PDB file of C-alpha atoms and ligand atoms in Angstrom:
ATOM      1  CA  MET A  27       0.000   0.000   0.000  1.00 43.00           C
ATOM      2  CA  ASN A  28       1.112   3.525  -0.744  1.00 63.00           C
ATOM      3  CA  ASN A  29       1.539   5.510   2.462  1.00 80.00           C
ATOM      4  CA  LYS A  30       3.071   8.600   0.929  1.00 93.00           C
ATOM      5  CA  GLN A  31       1.547  11.894   1.895  1.00 96.00           C
ATOM      6  CA  ARG A  32      -0.113  13.840  -0.887  1.00 97.00           C
ATOM      7  CA  VAL A  33       0.725  17.336  -2.018  1.00 97.00           C
ATOM      8  CA  LEU A  34      -1.211  19.382  -4.566  1.00 98.00           C
ATOM      9  CA  ILE A  35       0.752  22.061  -6.445  1.00 97.00           C
ATOM     10  CA  VAL A  36      -1.308  24.871  -7.922  1.00 97.00           C
ATOM     11  CA  ASP A  37       0.404  27.367 -10.218  1.00 96.00           C
ATOM     12  CA  ASP A  38      -0.554  28.878 -13.567  1.00 96.00           C
ATOM     13  CA  GLU A  39       3.080  28.845 -14.745  1.00 95.00           C
ATOM     14  CA  LYS A  40       4.330  25.538 -16.032  1.00 96.00           C
ATOM     15  CA  PHE A  41       7.908  26.318 -15.004  1.00 94.00           C
ATOM     16  CA  ASN A  42       6.887  26.761 -11.358  1.00 94.00           C
ATOM     17  CA  ARG A  43       4.821  23.568 -11.356  1.00 95.00           C
ATOM     18  CA  GLN A  44       7.785  21.648 -12.758  1.00 95.00           C
ATOM     19  CA  MET A  45      10.272  23.073 -10.296  1.00 94.00           C
ATOM     20  CA  LEU A  46       8.109  22.376  -7.274  1.00 95.00           C
ATOM     21  CA  SER A  47       7.152  18.914  -8.400  1.00 96.00           C
ATOM     22  CA  GLU A  48      10.778  17.924  -9.080  1.00 96.00           C
ATOM     23  CA  LEU A  49      11.615  19.168  -5.623  1.00 95.00           C
ATOM     24  CA  LEU A  50       8.874  17.214  -3.854  1.00 96.00           C
ATOM     25  CA  LEU A  51       8.337  14.132  -6.005  1.00 96.00           C
ATOM     26  CA  PRO A  52      11.003  12.041  -4.227  1.00 95.00           C
ATOM     27  CA  TYR A  53       9.107  12.394  -0.929  1.00 96.00           C
ATOM     28  CA  TYR A  54       5.413  12.789  -1.706  1.00 97.00           C
ATOM     29  CA  ASP A  55       2.676  11.891  -4.151  1.00 96.00           C
ATOM     30  CA  VAL A  56       2.444  15.042  -6.229  1.00 97.00           C
ATOM     31  CA  PHE A  57      -0.647  16.347  -8.042  1.00 97.00           C
ATOM     32  CA  LEU A  58      -0.676  19.384 -10.316  1.00 98.00           C
ATOM     33  CA  ALA A  59      -3.313  21.993 -11.092  1.00 98.00           C
ATOM     34  CA  LYS A  60      -2.885  24.985 -13.377  1.00 97.00           C
ATOM     35  CA  ASP A  61      -5.813  27.065 -12.165  1.00 97.00           C
ATOM     36  CA  GLY A  62      -8.264  27.533  -9.326  1.00 97.00           C
ATOM     37  CA  GLU A  63     -11.009  25.355 -10.812  1.00 97.00           C
ATOM     38  CA  GLN A  64      -8.663  22.383 -11.225  1.00 97.00           C
ATOM     39  CA  ALA A  65      -7.286  22.977  -7.743  1.00 97.00           C
ATOM     40  CA  ILE A  66     -10.709  22.796  -6.114  1.00 97.00           C
ATOM     41  CA  ALA A  67     -11.660  19.692  -8.099  1.00 96.00           C
ATOM     42  CA  LEU A  68      -8.449  17.877  -7.091  1.00 96.00           C
ATOM     43  CA  ALA A  69      -8.735  19.034  -3.462  1.00 97.00           C
ATOM     44  CA  SER A  70     -12.254  17.579  -3.265  1.00 94.00           C
ATOM     45  CA  ALA A  71     -11.087  14.186  -4.528  1.00 91.00           C
ATOM     46  CA  GLU A  72     -10.844  11.166  -2.232  1.00 85.00           C
ATOM     47  CA  PRO A  73      -8.403  10.845  -0.530  1.00 89.00           C
ATOM     48  CA  PRO A  74      -7.753  14.589  -0.309  1.00 93.00           C
ATOM     49  CA  PRO A  75      -4.256  16.077  -0.447  1.00 96.00           C
ATOM     50  CA  ASP A  76      -2.506  16.600   2.897  1.00 96.00           C
ATOM     51  CA  LEU A  77      -1.047  19.915   1.788  1.00 97.00           C
ATOM     52  CA  ILE A  78      -1.699  22.383  -1.025  1.00 97.00           C
ATOM     53  CA  LEU A  79       1.003  24.692  -2.377  1.00 97.00           C
ATOM     54  CA  LEU A  80      -1.080  27.511  -3.772  1.00 96.00           C
ATOM     55  CA  ASP A  81       0.049  30.262  -6.118  1.00 94.00           C
ATOM     56  CA  VAL A  82      -1.454  33.640  -5.244  1.00 92.00           C
ATOM     57  CA  VAL A  83      -1.429  35.389  -8.628  1.00 91.00           C
ATOM     58  CA  MET A  84      -3.315  33.401 -11.253  1.00 93.00           C
ATOM     59  CA  PRO A  85      -5.610  34.493 -14.069  1.00 93.00           C
ATOM     60  CA  GLY A  86      -9.278  33.988 -13.222  1.00 93.00           C
ATOM     61  CA  MET A  87      -9.611  32.786  -9.644  1.00 95.00           C
ATOM     62  CA  ASP A  88      -6.644  33.960  -7.561  1.00 93.00           C
ATOM     63  CA  GLY A  89      -5.127  32.030  -4.668  1.00 94.00           C
ATOM     64  CA  TYR A  90      -7.045  33.936  -2.012  1.00 93.00           C
ATOM     65  CA  GLU A  91     -10.348  33.067  -3.667  1.00 95.00           C
ATOM     66  CA  VAL A  92      -9.309  29.414  -3.991  1.00 96.00           C
ATOM     67  CA  LEU A  93      -8.521  29.316  -0.272  1.00 96.00           C
ATOM     68  CA  ARG A  94     -11.827  30.987   0.588  1.00 95.00           C
ATOM     69  CA  ARG A  95     -13.720  28.360  -1.386  1.00 96.00           C
ATOM     70  CA  LEU A  96     -11.743  25.487   0.135  1.00 96.00           C
ATOM     71  CA  ARG A  97     -12.548  26.807   3.590  1.00 94.00           C
ATOM     72  CA  SER A  98     -16.278  27.027   2.852  1.00 94.00           C
ATOM     73  CA  ASP A  99     -16.596  23.346   1.832  1.00 93.00           C
ATOM     74  CA  GLU A 100     -16.567  20.825   4.668  1.00 88.00           C
ATOM     75  CA  ARG A 101     -14.711  18.283   2.499  1.00 89.00           C
ATOM     76  CA  THR A 102     -11.773  20.629   2.008  1.00 94.00           C
ATOM     77  CA  CYS A 103     -11.923  23.079   4.927  1.00 92.00           C
ATOM     78  CA  ASN A 104      -9.238  21.305   6.959  1.00 91.00           C
ATOM     79  CA  ILE A 105      -6.605  20.852   4.249  1.00 95.00           C
ATOM     80  CA  ALA A 106      -3.393  22.731   5.026  1.00 95.00           C
ATOM     81  CA  VAL A 107      -2.592  25.418   2.467  1.00 96.00           C
ATOM     82  CA  MET A 108       0.790  27.056   1.928  1.00 95.00           C
ATOM     83  CA  PHE A 109       0.898  30.118  -0.302  1.00 93.00           C
ATOM     84  CA  VAL A 110       3.553  30.421  -2.969  1.00 90.00           C
ATOM     85  CA  THR A 111       3.967  33.969  -4.086  1.00 87.00           C
ATOM     86  CA  GLY A 112       6.219  36.456  -5.783  1.00 81.00           C
ATOM     87  CA  MET A 113       4.779  39.295  -3.796  1.00 64.00           C
ATOM     88  CA  SER A 114       6.595  40.164  -0.641  1.00 63.00           C
ATOM     89  CA  GLU A 115       4.597  43.024   0.809  1.00 61.00           C
ATOM     90  CA  GLU A 116       3.752  42.301   4.400  1.00 62.00           C
ATOM     91  CA  ASP A 117       0.084  43.114   3.774  1.00 65.00           C
ATOM     92  CA  ASP A 118      -0.320  40.229   1.399  1.00 74.00           C
ATOM     93  CA  GLU A 119       1.323  37.799   3.753  1.00 76.00           C
ATOM     94  CA  THR A 120      -1.031  38.877   6.526  1.00 81.00           C
ATOM     95  CA  LYS A 121      -4.029  38.540   4.238  1.00 82.00           C
ATOM     96  CA  GLY A 122      -3.151  34.936   3.404  1.00 81.00           C
ATOM     97  CA  LEU A 123      -2.451  34.011   7.004  1.00 83.00           C
ATOM     98  CA  ASP A 124      -5.721  35.646   8.079  1.00 84.00           C
ATOM     99  CA  LEU A 125      -7.535  33.434   5.593  1.00 84.00           C
ATOM    100  CA  GLY A 126      -6.001  30.425   7.295  1.00 85.00           C
ATOM    101  CA  ALA A 127      -2.910  29.613   5.237  1.00 89.00           C
ATOM    102  CA  VAL A 128      -0.345  27.725   7.326  1.00 88.00           C
ATOM    103  CA  ASP A 129       2.706  29.328   5.726  1.00 89.00           C
ATOM    104  CA  TYR A 130       4.210  31.305   2.864  1.00 87.00           C
ATOM    105  CA  VAL A 131       7.060  30.584   0.478  1.00 87.00           C
ATOM    106  CA  PHE A 132       8.382  33.244  -1.807  1.00 86.00           C
ATOM    107  CA  LYS A 133       9.469  33.128  -5.411  1.00 86.00           C
ATOM    108  CA  PRO A 134      12.108  32.766  -6.666  1.00 86.00           C
ATOM    109  CA  PHE A 135      12.272  29.476  -4.737  1.00 85.00           C
ATOM    110  CA  ARG A 136      15.136  28.468  -2.563  1.00 89.00           C
ATOM    111  CA  SER A 137      14.848  24.708  -2.893  1.00 91.00           C
ATOM    112  CA  ALA A 138      16.147  23.835   0.555  1.00 92.00           C
ATOM    113  CA  VAL A 139      13.764  26.279   2.204  1.00 91.00           C
ATOM    114  CA  VAL A 140      10.705  25.023   0.317  1.00 93.00           C
ATOM    115  CA  ARG A 141      11.600  21.419   1.053  1.00 94.00           C
ATOM    116  CA  ALA A 142      12.187  22.102   4.745  1.00 95.00           C
ATOM    117  CA  ARG A 143       8.945  24.034   5.191  1.00 94.00           C
ATOM    118  CA  VAL A 144       6.917  21.398   3.393  1.00 96.00           C
ATOM    119  CA  ARG A 145       8.590  18.683   5.458  1.00 96.00           C
ATOM    120  CA  ASN A 146       7.820  20.479   8.731  1.00 95.00           C
ATOM    121  CA  HIS A 147       4.163  20.891   7.896  1.00 95.00           C
ATOM    122  CA  MET A 148       3.841  17.348   6.595  1.00 96.00           C
ATOM    123  CA  SER A 149       5.373  16.002   9.782  1.00 95.00           C
ATOM    124  CA  TYR A 150       2.906  17.982  11.879  1.00 93.00           C
ATOM    125  CA  ILE A 151      -0.005  16.866   9.674  1.00 93.00           C
ATOM    126  CA  TRP A 152       1.065  13.216   9.961  1.00 92.00           C
ATOM    127  CA  GLN A 153       1.279  13.400  13.748  1.00 93.00           C
ATOM    128  CA  ARG A 154      -2.124  15.021  14.025  1.00 90.00           C
ATOM    129  CA  LYS A 155      -3.637  12.313  11.808  1.00 88.00           C
ATOM    130  CA  GLN A 156      -2.073   9.565  13.964  1.00 88.00           C
ATOM    131  CA  LEU A 157      -3.514  11.150  17.105  1.00 89.00           C
ATOM    132  CA  GLU A 158      -6.955  11.290  15.522  1.00 84.00           C
ATOM    133  CA  LEU A 159      -6.692   7.632  14.514  1.00 84.00           C
ATOM    134  CA  ASP A 160      -5.383   6.572  17.928  1.00 88.00           C
ATOM    135  CA  ALA A 161      -8.353   8.203  19.622  1.00 92.00           C
ATOM    136  CA  PHE A 162     -10.659   5.649  17.988  1.00 94.00           C
ATOM    137  CA  ILE A 163      -8.561   2.525  18.503  1.00 95.00           C
ATOM    138  CA  ASP A 164      -8.384   0.355  21.607  1.00 95.00           C
ATOM    139  CA  GLY A 165      -4.820   0.426  22.901  1.00 92.00           C
ATOM    140  CA  LEU A 166      -4.689  -3.192  24.063  1.00 95.00           C
ATOM    141  CA  THR A 167      -6.308  -5.017  21.163  1.00 96.00           C
ATOM    142  CA  GLY A 168      -5.848  -2.621  18.238  1.00 95.00           C
ATOM    143  CA  ILE A 169      -9.516  -2.916  17.211  1.00 96.00           C
ATOM    144  CA  PRO A 170     -12.028  -0.020  17.288  1.00 96.00           C
ATOM    145  CA  ASN A 171     -12.786   1.283  20.775  1.00 96.00           C
ATOM    146  CA  ARG A 172     -16.052   2.254  22.405  1.00 96.00           C
ATOM    147  CA  ARG A 173     -15.816   5.794  21.117  1.00 94.00           C
ATOM    148  CA  GLN A 174     -15.655   4.570  17.526  1.00 95.00           C
ATOM    149  CA  PHE A 175     -18.562   2.201  18.188  1.00 97.00           C
ATOM    150  CA  ASP A 176     -20.629   5.008  19.730  1.00 96.00           C
ATOM    151  CA  GLN A 177     -20.184   7.114  16.605  1.00 95.00           C
ATOM    152  CA  ALA A 178     -20.732   4.245  14.175  1.00 96.00           C
ATOM    153  CA  VAL A 179     -23.882   2.996  15.910  1.00 97.00           C
ATOM    154  CA  GLU A 180     -25.452   6.487  15.867  1.00 96.00           C
ATOM    155  CA  THR A 181     -24.715   6.824  12.149  1.00 95.00           C
ATOM    156  CA  GLU A 182     -26.035   3.358  11.323  1.00 97.00           C
ATOM    157  CA  TRP A 183     -29.083   3.807  13.548  1.00 97.00           C
ATOM    158  CA  ARG A 184     -30.055   7.010  11.697  1.00 96.00           C
ATOM    159  CA  ARG A 185     -29.448   5.401   8.318  1.00 96.00           C
ATOM    160  CA  ALA A 186     -31.524   2.321   9.147  1.00 97.00           C
ATOM    161  CA  ASN A 187     -34.270   4.468  10.659  1.00 96.00           C
ATOM    162  CA  ARG A 188     -34.402   6.644   7.517  1.00 96.00           C
ATOM    163  CA  HIS A 189     -34.499   3.710   5.115  1.00 96.00           C
ATOM    164  CA  GLY A 190     -36.596   1.374   7.270  1.00 96.00           C
ATOM    165  CA  THR A 191     -33.900  -1.311   7.105  1.00 96.00           C
ATOM    166  CA  PRO A 192     -32.882  -3.676   9.904  1.00 97.00           C
ATOM    167  CA  LEU A 193     -30.041  -2.960  12.285  1.00 98.00           C
ATOM    168  CA  SER A 194     -28.441  -5.599  14.478  1.00 98.00           C
ATOM    169  CA  LEU A 195     -26.086  -5.264  17.381  1.00 98.00           C
ATOM    170  CA  ALA A 196     -24.749  -7.669  19.963  1.00 98.00           C
ATOM    171  CA  MET A 197     -22.952  -7.601  23.266  1.00 98.00           C
ATOM    172  CA  VAL A 198     -20.130 -10.110  23.653  1.00 98.00           C
ATOM    173  CA  ASP A 199     -18.618 -11.257  26.925  1.00 98.00           C
ATOM    174  CA  VAL A 200     -15.668 -13.564  27.473  1.00 98.00           C
ATOM    175  CA  ASP A 201     -16.834 -16.476  29.632  1.00 98.00           C
ATOM    176  CA  PHE A 202     -15.167 -16.932  33.025  1.00 97.00           C
ATOM    177  CA  PHE A 203     -12.586 -14.278  32.265  1.00 97.00           C
ATOM    178  CA  LYS A 204     -11.860 -13.397  35.886  1.00 96.00           C
ATOM    179  CA  PRO A 205     -10.905 -16.998  36.738  1.00 97.00           C
ATOM    180  CA  TYR A 206      -8.770 -16.993  33.564  1.00 97.00           C
ATOM    181  CA  ASN A 207      -6.858 -13.932  34.783  1.00 96.00           C
ATOM    182  CA  ASP A 208      -6.579 -15.382  38.292  1.00 95.00           C
ATOM    183  CA  THR A 209      -5.212 -18.679  36.981  1.00 96.00           C
ATOM    184  CA  TYR A 210      -2.953 -17.637  34.132  1.00 97.00           C
ATOM    185  CA  GLY A 211      -2.077 -14.062  35.139  1.00 95.00           C
ATOM    186  CA  HIS A 212      -2.999 -10.678  33.721  1.00 93.00           C
ATOM    187  CA  GLY A 213      -0.365 -10.852  30.981  1.00 95.00           C
ATOM    188  CA  ALA A 214      -1.975 -14.015  29.651  1.00 96.00           C
ATOM    189  CA  GLY A 215      -5.385 -12.372  30.066  1.00 96.00           C
ATOM    190  CA  ASP A 216      -4.306  -9.426  27.928  1.00 96.00           C
ATOM    191  CA  GLU A 217      -2.876 -11.753  25.300  1.00 97.00           C
ATOM    192  CA  ALA A 218      -6.153 -13.719  25.252  1.00 98.00           C
ATOM    193  CA  LEU A 219      -8.123 -10.487  24.715  1.00 98.00           C
ATOM    194  CA  ARG A 220      -5.820  -9.582  21.821  1.00 97.00           C
ATOM    195  CA  GLN A 221      -6.307 -12.961  20.168  1.00 98.00           C
ATOM    196  CA  ILE A 222     -10.063 -12.919  20.757  1.00 98.00           C
ATOM    197  CA  ALA A 223     -10.339  -9.431  19.242  1.00 98.00           C
ATOM    198  CA  LYS A 224      -8.339 -10.520  16.208  1.00 98.00           C
ATOM    199  CA  ALA A 225     -10.359 -13.702  15.686  1.00 98.00           C
ATOM    200  CA  MET A 226     -13.638 -11.780  15.924  1.00 98.00           C
ATOM    201  CA  SER A 227     -12.479  -9.111  13.448  1.00 97.00           C
ATOM    202  CA  GLN A 228     -11.399 -11.769  10.987  1.00 97.00           C
ATOM    203  CA  ALA A 229     -14.766 -13.504  11.257  1.00 97.00           C
ATOM    204  CA  LEU A 230     -16.498 -10.401   9.855  1.00 97.00           C
ATOM    205  CA  ASN A 231     -16.749  -9.966   6.102  1.00 90.00           C
ATOM    206  CA  ARG A 232     -18.092  -6.569   5.153  1.00 91.00           C
ATOM    207  CA  SER A 233     -16.457  -3.243   5.839  1.00 89.00           C
ATOM    208  CA  SER A 234     -19.695  -1.966   7.410  1.00 91.00           C
ATOM    209  CA  GLU A 235     -19.581  -4.696  10.095  1.00 96.00           C
ATOM    210  CA  LEU A 236     -17.782  -3.644  13.229  1.00 97.00           C
ATOM    211  CA  VAL A 237     -16.443  -5.289  16.342  1.00 98.00           C
ATOM    212  CA  ALA A 238     -15.276  -2.947  19.066  1.00 98.00           C
ATOM    213  CA  ARG A 239     -13.911  -3.357  22.566  1.00 97.00           C
ATOM    214  CA  TYR A 240     -16.574  -2.039  24.884  1.00 96.00           C
ATOM    215  CA  GLY A 241     -14.531  -2.274  28.059  1.00 92.00           C
ATOM    216  CA  GLY A 242     -12.778  -4.980  30.095  1.00 94.00           C
ATOM    217  CA  GLU A 243     -13.637  -8.357  28.577  1.00 97.00           C
ATOM    218  CA  GLU A 244     -16.748  -6.965  26.869  1.00 97.00           C
ATOM    219  CA  PHE A 245     -17.004  -6.429  23.132  1.00 98.00           C
ATOM    220  CA  VAL A 246     -19.777  -5.238  20.891  1.00 98.00           C
ATOM    221  CA  LEU A 247     -20.802  -6.160  17.348  1.00 98.00           C
ATOM    222  CA  LEU A 248     -22.519  -3.782  14.963  1.00 98.00           C
ATOM    223  CA  LEU A 249     -24.143  -5.407  11.933  1.00 98.00           C
ATOM    224  CA  PRO A 250     -25.904  -2.956   9.634  1.00 96.00           C
ATOM    225  CA  GLU A 251     -27.826  -3.783   6.484  1.00 90.00           C
ATOM    226  CA  VAL A 252     -28.158  -7.527   7.054  1.00 94.00           C
ATOM    227  CA  GLU A 253     -31.332  -9.522   7.603  1.00 96.00           C
ATOM    228  CA  PRO A 254     -31.808 -10.796  11.176  1.00 97.00           C
ATOM    229  CA  ASP A 255     -31.139 -14.466  10.337  1.00 97.00           C
ATOM    230  CA  GLU A 256     -27.907 -13.416   8.624  1.00 97.00           C
ATOM    231  CA  ALA A 257     -26.944 -11.382  11.704  1.00 98.00           C
ATOM    232  CA  VAL A 258     -27.426 -14.436  13.909  1.00 98.00           C
ATOM    233  CA  LYS A 259     -25.238 -16.472  11.529  1.00 98.00           C
ATOM    234  CA  ILE A 260     -22.501 -13.862  11.743  1.00 98.00           C
ATOM    235  CA  ALA A 261     -22.696 -13.872  15.538  1.00 98.00           C
ATOM    236  CA  GLU A 262     -22.455 -17.646  15.518  1.00 98.00           C
ATOM    237  CA  ARG A 263     -19.417 -17.466  13.206  1.00 98.00           C
ATOM    238  CA  VAL A 264     -17.781 -14.999  15.608  1.00 98.00           C
ATOM    239  CA  ARG A 265     -18.452 -17.318  18.551  1.00 98.00           C
ATOM    240  CA  LEU A 266     -16.954 -20.304  16.711  1.00 98.00           C
ATOM    241  CA  ALA A 267     -13.910 -18.270  15.652  1.00 98.00           C
ATOM    242  CA  VAL A 268     -13.071 -17.571  19.302  1.00 98.00           C
ATOM    243  CA  ALA A 269     -13.639 -21.193  20.341  1.00 98.00           C
ATOM    244  CA  ALA A 270     -11.402 -22.317  17.453  1.00 98.00           C
ATOM    245  CA  LEU A 271      -8.478 -20.423  19.022  1.00 98.00           C
ATOM    246  CA  GLY A 272      -8.446 -23.266  21.537  1.00 97.00           C
ATOM    247  CA  LEU A 273      -7.000 -21.146  24.334  1.00 97.00           C
ATOM    248  CA  LEU A 274      -6.736 -23.526  27.258  1.00 97.00           C
ATOM    249  CA  HIS A 275      -9.039 -22.571  30.141  1.00 97.00           C
ATOM    250  CA  GLU A 276      -9.129 -25.146  32.921  1.00 96.00           C
ATOM    251  CA  GLU A 277     -11.292 -22.988  35.190  1.00 96.00           C
ATOM    252  CA  SER A 278     -14.141 -22.595  32.702  1.00 96.00           C
ATOM    253  CA  ASN A 279     -17.410 -24.447  33.282  1.00 95.00           C
ATOM    254  CA  ALA A 280     -18.447 -23.842  29.662  1.00 95.00           C
ATOM    255  CA  ALA A 281     -15.620 -25.637  27.833  1.00 96.00           C
ATOM    256  CA  PRO A 282     -11.961 -26.619  28.374  1.00 97.00           C
ATOM    257  CA  PHE A 283     -10.976 -23.560  26.320  1.00 98.00           C
ATOM    258  CA  VAL A 284     -11.823 -19.847  26.185  1.00 98.00           C
ATOM    259  CA  THR A 285     -15.335 -19.110  24.901  1.00 98.00           C
ATOM    260  CA  ILE A 286     -17.647 -16.147  24.489  1.00 98.00           C
ATOM    261  CA  SER A 287     -21.330 -15.545  25.083  1.00 98.00           C
ATOM    262  CA  VAL A 288     -23.225 -13.338  22.663  1.00 98.00           C
ATOM    263  CA  GLY A 289     -26.530 -11.525  23.163  1.00 98.00           C
ATOM    264  CA  GLY A 290     -27.994  -9.656  20.220  1.00 98.00           C
ATOM    265  CA  VAL A 291     -30.980  -7.832  18.875  1.00 98.00           C
ATOM    266  CA  SER A 292     -32.253  -7.173  15.346  1.00 98.00           C
ATOM    267  CA  LEU A 293     -34.879  -4.543  14.690  1.00 97.00           C
ATOM    268  CA  ILE A 294     -35.871  -1.695  12.426  1.00 97.00           C
ATOM    269  CA  PRO A 295     -34.919   1.373  14.469  1.00 97.00           C
ATOM    270  CA  SER A 296     -37.738   3.647  15.569  1.00 96.00           C
ATOM    271  CA  LEU A 297     -38.057   6.383  18.172  1.00 94.00           C
ATOM    272  CA  LYS A 298     -39.158   3.682  20.627  1.00 95.00           C
ATOM    273  CA  THR A 299     -35.881   1.848  20.122  1.00 96.00           C
ATOM    274  CA  PRO A 300     -33.026   4.354  20.384  1.00 96.00           C
ATOM    275  CA  VAL A 301     -29.480   3.032  20.606  1.00 97.00           C
ATOM    276  CA  ALA A 302     -29.649   2.844  24.416  1.00 97.00           C
ATOM    277  CA  GLU A 303     -32.762   0.650  24.207  1.00 97.00           C
ATOM    278  CA  MET A 304     -31.059  -1.640  21.683  1.00 98.00           C
ATOM    279  CA  LEU A 305     -28.075  -2.011  24.002  1.00 98.00           C
ATOM    280  CA  THR A 306     -30.368  -2.820  26.924  1.00 97.00           C
ATOM    281  CA  ARG A 307     -32.113  -5.506  24.871  1.00 98.00           C
ATOM    282  CA  ALA A 308     -28.811  -6.966  23.708  1.00 98.00           C
ATOM    283  CA  ASP A 309     -27.628  -7.003  27.310  1.00 98.00           C
ATOM    284  CA  LYS A 310     -30.740  -8.931  28.309  1.00 98.00           C
ATOM    285  CA  GLN A 311     -29.988 -11.531  25.626  1.00 98.00           C
ATOM    286  CA  LEU A 312     -26.408 -11.750  26.838  1.00 98.00           C
ATOM    287  CA  TYR A 313     -27.734 -12.485  30.302  1.00 98.00           C
ATOM    288  CA  LEU A 314     -29.956 -15.239  28.840  1.00 98.00           C
ATOM    289  CA  ALA A 315     -26.989 -16.741  26.961  1.00 98.00           C
ATOM    290  CA  LYS A 316     -25.047 -16.836  30.237  1.00 98.00           C
ATOM    291  CA  GLN A 317     -27.992 -18.362  32.093  1.00 97.00           C
ATOM    292  CA  ALA A 318     -28.348 -21.063  29.440  1.00 97.00           C
ATOM    293  CA  GLY A 319     -24.762 -22.221  30.015  1.00 97.00           C
ATOM    294  CA  ARG A 320     -22.559 -19.700  28.130  1.00 98.00           C
ATOM    295  CA  ASN A 321     -20.588 -20.343  24.915  1.00 98.00           C
ATOM    296  CA  ARG A 322     -23.708 -19.574  22.901  1.00 98.00           C
ATOM    297  CA  VAL A 323     -25.648 -16.929  21.039  1.00 98.00           C
ATOM    298  CA  SER A 324     -29.006 -15.643  22.270  1.00 98.00           C
ATOM    299  CA  TRP A 325     -30.944 -13.303  19.993  1.00 98.00           C
ATOM    300  CA  GLU A 326     -34.076 -11.197  19.940  1.00 98.00           C
ATOM    301  CA  THR A 327     -35.598 -10.367  16.566  1.00 97.00           C
ATOM    302  CA  VAL A 328     -38.315  -7.706  16.531  1.00 93.00           C
ATOM    303  CA  ILE A 329     -39.252  -7.618  12.852  1.00 84.00           C
TER     304      ILE A 329
HETATM  305 MG1   MG B 423       1.055  32.781 -10.915  1.00 74.55          MG
END
């Protein structure tokens, strides 16, 4: 996979585009635009550029106008923009910075300076992106955390409610996890949670399906856009995937290895069944799965 950061160079003069792209091509994926219209189209593409080097003086739409338009569109409003300009009056620099440009470079270019400034901003942008990603990932298991689940379930709930399609979610609990920790130690417990999380993730097929760590030895499954009987099958596949790890568990009354219990609900979301209500119902099913002897799936379908 290509992990290079992306830079968009916007300049009406071919010579400037060439110079800048030769300078940056060894380090970044470089895209070129020769006017404001092209710049906005390329900036709105997916994935967006990390940084835009934007000429100020261009025929038609000038750099300031391009920046204004980028800022007014939610797809492009957070892209870092660095002005490239031949003008050196302080007023112009202030104007660009006021509009939200992160920096200025002046023509004629000094290669080392341009490279260093771009590198500094790219490094900052990369770090910020990592922090944003980290905030949604569970530190122990590397799968989505509760925060990511909370956002995803709200989005999927609204979508399903709007379209009248089913939504399924399930609570997952590792059976006899406290005795496991007590017997094999917390290090082994952590390693078991990592393996369980991995096995559950791998048992899911579609990108819209999500397994997240809810807290402790509790996980949660979010299964949008599948019929209830399919959701139950997925839950069953997840349960079997964990059992198939065969992690020895001599203190379990459910099996001689680590198992999970799953309680789920499938319904078409309505105002009577907000996310909190769905979680409560899933929790009730989880309780029933535990009561019935654990290492099983219990499900409520309200359709
Ligand atoms: Mg120009």
